[in-house]
Amino acid sequence: MGEVDQAFVQAEEHRPTSLTITDTQGIPVIDLAPLTHPKPSPAFAQLVSQVGDACRDWGFFQVVNHGVPSHLLHRLLTVSNKFFALPLDEKRKVVRDQANPFGYYDTEHTKNVRDWKEVFDFTMINPVVNIDLGSDGFGELKNNWPQHPPEMKEVCEEYAREVERVCYKLLEIISLSLGLVGNRFDEHFKDQTNFIRLNHYPPCPAPELALGVGRHKDPGVLTLLYQDDVGGLDVKRKIDGEWIRVKPIPDSFIVNVGDIIQVWSNGKYESVEHRVVVNSERERFSVPFFFTPGFKLMVKPVEELIGVHSQAKYKQYSWGEFFMSRTDSNYKKLGAANRQISDFEMHV
């Protein structure tokens, strides 16, 4: 057994060896080919049903035949590999900070424990976003591209455009599965805050003590994850709380429901805990796309899902304030847990 700095060590009850991981069953795999069929069609109706079931039962699913070119996915992993292989001093020329959370970072925390990873974050809006934070004034978010590899900016921006297209299609399907019109949520993305992360998980000398990312839920609308063939993503199964390893499928995306969908759906679809396990032999690369609305949005259950026999289960909250409070906890160990969606639950 190797050693790691104490900052990386998980509490005993959260270490990957303290819980049984089952590989025999996995999250649903959904074929998006019916999106190319004329609507309405039996195949599209079945797709809506499958996605709704996966959101309700798992909060996670994998999609194939999504339309993003395979060669682009492979180029993305190649530039990610090239960037993270650079000397640390070179990577830190584009380091991010609390004032501008885009660029390179290698000391991120999840639930007050340091993650065994390094990341590079960039936003869809380029080059500058002026974000109205109300009483806190305006925030300027700026992409911080490295000089090397020289093709990184072009490849990442092309990937972002392709994956955003898939997110809008999935959002339409999820909206229909809730009995809403397909474009019900589109207006909330006029000033979207989508961002993308390149993750690198180096081999860890003590994978039984540390995690690549500790247990957490995603605060946004949807997350689409592309990963290599190493594997390491665990999802907490809703029916029994057991951790389930997600087996990589070549050229697929892993999709998970975020906190905002949980609130919009008034709890019908739930954001689910997940984590990343590391290993001592192979590095791992993954690329999550975080599909998020405008900062000014007040998040609350949609009116169509609240009626005579159903009360709102969540108080409304500011997405911008919630996002910034969660971001602050990435940079340092806090004296208390960061804000969670459960803080806005109403006891009805």
Short mmCIF file of C-alpha atoms in Angstrom, two decimals, residues 179-307:
data_model
loop_
_atom_site.label_atom_id
_atom_site.label_comp_id
_atom_site.label_asym_id
_atom_site.label_seq_id
_atom_site.Cartn_x
_atom_site.Cartn_y
_atom_site.Cartn_z
CA GLY A 179 -45.71 15.93 -20.02
CA LEU A 180 -44.49 19.41 -20.97
CA VAL A 181 -43.97 20.99 -24.39
CA GLY A 182 -40.59 20.16 -25.89
CA ASN A 183 -39.21 23.70 -25.76
CA ARG A 184 -40.46 24.43 -22.22
CA PHE A 185 -37.00 25.23 -20.83
CA ASP A 186 -35.27 26.78 -23.85
CA GLU A 187 -35.86 30.36 -22.69
CA HIS A 188 -33.67 29.78 -19.64
CA PHE A 189 -30.59 29.29 -21.83
CA LYS A 190 -30.54 32.65 -23.64
CA ASP A 191 -27.62 33.67 -21.40
CA GLN A 192 -26.35 30.17 -20.73
CA THR A 193 -23.34 29.50 -18.53
CA ASN A 194 -22.33 26.15 -20.05
CA PHE A 195 -18.77 25.08 -19.39
CA ILE A 196 -16.56 22.10 -20.19
CA ARG A 197 -13.86 20.41 -18.16
CA LEU A 198 -10.91 18.29 -19.21
CA ASN A 199 -10.14 15.84 -16.38
CA HIS A 200 -6.88 13.97 -15.84
CA TYR A 201 -6.64 11.35 -13.10
CA PRO A 202 -3.00 10.23 -12.69
CA PRO A 203 -2.18 6.81 -11.22
CA CYS A 204 -2.58 6.96 -7.45
CA PRO A 205 -0.20 5.11 -5.07
CA ALA A 206 -3.03 4.60 -2.55
CA PRO A 207 -6.32 4.22 -4.47
CA GLU A 208 -7.90 2.61 -1.42
CA LEU A 209 -7.60 5.91 0.48
CA ALA A 210 -8.24 8.65 -2.11
CA LEU A 211 -10.83 9.43 -4.77
CA GLY A 212 -10.49 11.19 -8.11
CA VAL A 213 -13.65 13.09 -7.19
CA GLY A 214 -15.47 12.56 -3.92
CA ARG A 215 -19.18 11.80 -3.73
CA HIS A 216 -21.29 14.69 -5.01
CA LYS A 217 -24.30 15.73 -7.06
CA ASP A 218 -24.12 18.06 -10.07
CA PRO A 219 -25.81 21.44 -9.53
CA GLY A 220 -26.74 22.25 -13.14
CA VAL A 221 -29.35 20.97 -15.60
CA LEU A 222 -27.57 18.09 -17.33
CA THR A 223 -24.03 16.73 -17.48
CA LEU A 224 -22.75 14.87 -20.55
CA LEU A 225 -19.55 12.93 -19.90
CA TYR A 226 -17.17 11.52 -22.48
CA GLN A 227 -14.52 9.18 -21.06
CA ASP A 228 -11.71 6.93 -22.19
CA ASP A 229 -11.68 3.14 -21.75
CA VAL A 230 -10.19 3.04 -18.24
CA GLY A 231 -13.38 3.51 -16.23
CA GLY A 232 -13.79 4.73 -12.69
CA LEU A 233 -17.16 6.49 -12.50
CA ASP A 234 -19.41 5.08 -9.77
CA VAL A 235 -23.13 5.92 -9.47
CA LYS A 236 -25.11 5.44 -6.27
CA ARG A 237 -28.10 3.26 -7.13
CA LYS A 238 -31.33 4.79 -5.84
CA ILE A 239 -33.07 1.58 -4.78
CA ASP A 240 -30.42 0.42 -2.32
CA GLY A 241 -27.64 3.02 -2.13
CA GLU A 242 -25.06 0.64 -3.59
CA TRP A 243 -22.24 2.02 -5.74
CA ILE A 244 -22.44 0.82 -9.35
CA ARG A 245 -19.44 1.08 -11.70
CA VAL A 246 -20.28 2.52 -15.12
CA LYS A 247 -18.63 0.43 -17.81
CA PRO A 248 -17.17 2.51 -20.65
CA ILE A 249 -18.83 2.09 -24.05
CA PRO A 250 -16.69 3.39 -26.93
CA ASP A 251 -17.84 6.77 -28.30
CA SER A 252 -20.82 6.97 -25.93
CA PHE A 253 -21.86 9.75 -23.55
CA ILE A 254 -22.89 9.29 -19.94
CA VAL A 255 -25.77 11.62 -19.06
CA ASN A 256 -26.89 12.59 -15.59
CA VAL A 257 -29.70 14.74 -14.28
CA GLY A 258 -28.58 17.78 -12.27
CA ASP A 259 -30.12 19.57 -9.30
CA ILE A 260 -32.01 22.01 -11.52
CA ILE A 261 -33.91 19.22 -13.29
CA GLN A 262 -34.74 17.81 -9.86
CA VAL A 263 -36.30 21.13 -8.84
CA TRP A 264 -37.98 21.84 -12.20
CA SER A 265 -39.59 18.36 -12.09
CA ASN A 266 -40.61 18.91 -8.45
CA GLY A 267 -38.65 15.85 -7.41
CA LYS A 268 -39.92 13.41 -10.05
CA TYR A 269 -36.40 13.19 -11.46
CA GLU A 270 -33.61 13.18 -8.89
CA SER A 271 -30.00 14.30 -9.08
CA VAL A 272 -27.95 11.31 -7.91
CA GLU A 273 -24.65 11.05 -6.05
CA HIS A 274 -21.62 9.84 -7.98
CA ARG A 275 -17.86 9.67 -7.49
CA VAL A 276 -14.66 8.81 -9.36
CA VAL A 277 -12.40 5.97 -8.24
CA VAL A 278 -8.71 5.99 -9.19
CA ASN A 279 -6.22 3.17 -9.68
CA SER A 280 -2.49 2.65 -9.20
CA GLU A 281 -1.59 1.61 -12.76
CA ARG A 282 -3.40 3.64 -15.45
CA GLU A 283 -4.13 7.33 -15.90
CA ARG A 284 -7.68 8.24 -16.90
CA PHE A 285 -9.12 11.05 -19.01
CA SER A 286 -12.70 12.30 -19.12
CA VAL A 287 -14.55 15.36 -20.40
CA PRO A 288 -17.80 16.49 -18.73
CA PHE A 289 -19.99 19.14 -20.37
CA PHE A 290 -22.03 21.05 -17.78
CA PHE A 291 -25.31 22.28 -19.32
CA THR A 292 -26.36 25.28 -17.23
CA PRO A 293 -28.77 28.23 -17.58
CA GLY A 294 -28.27 31.98 -17.26
CA PHE A 295 -27.00 33.31 -13.93
CA LYS A 296 -30.10 35.44 -13.38
CA LEU A 297 -32.46 32.45 -13.41
CA MET A 298 -34.56 31.85 -10.32
CA VAL A 299 -34.91 28.07 -10.13
CA LYS A 300 -38.25 26.67 -8.97
CA PRO A 301 -40.68 23.83 -9.80
CA VAL A 302 -42.49 24.48 -13.09
CA GLU A 303 -46.09 25.62 -12.69
CA GLU A 304 -47.50 22.85 -14.92
CA LEU A 305 -46.34 20.21 -12.42
CA ILE A 306 -47.94 21.92 -9.44
CA GLY A 307 -51.66 21.42 -9.03
#
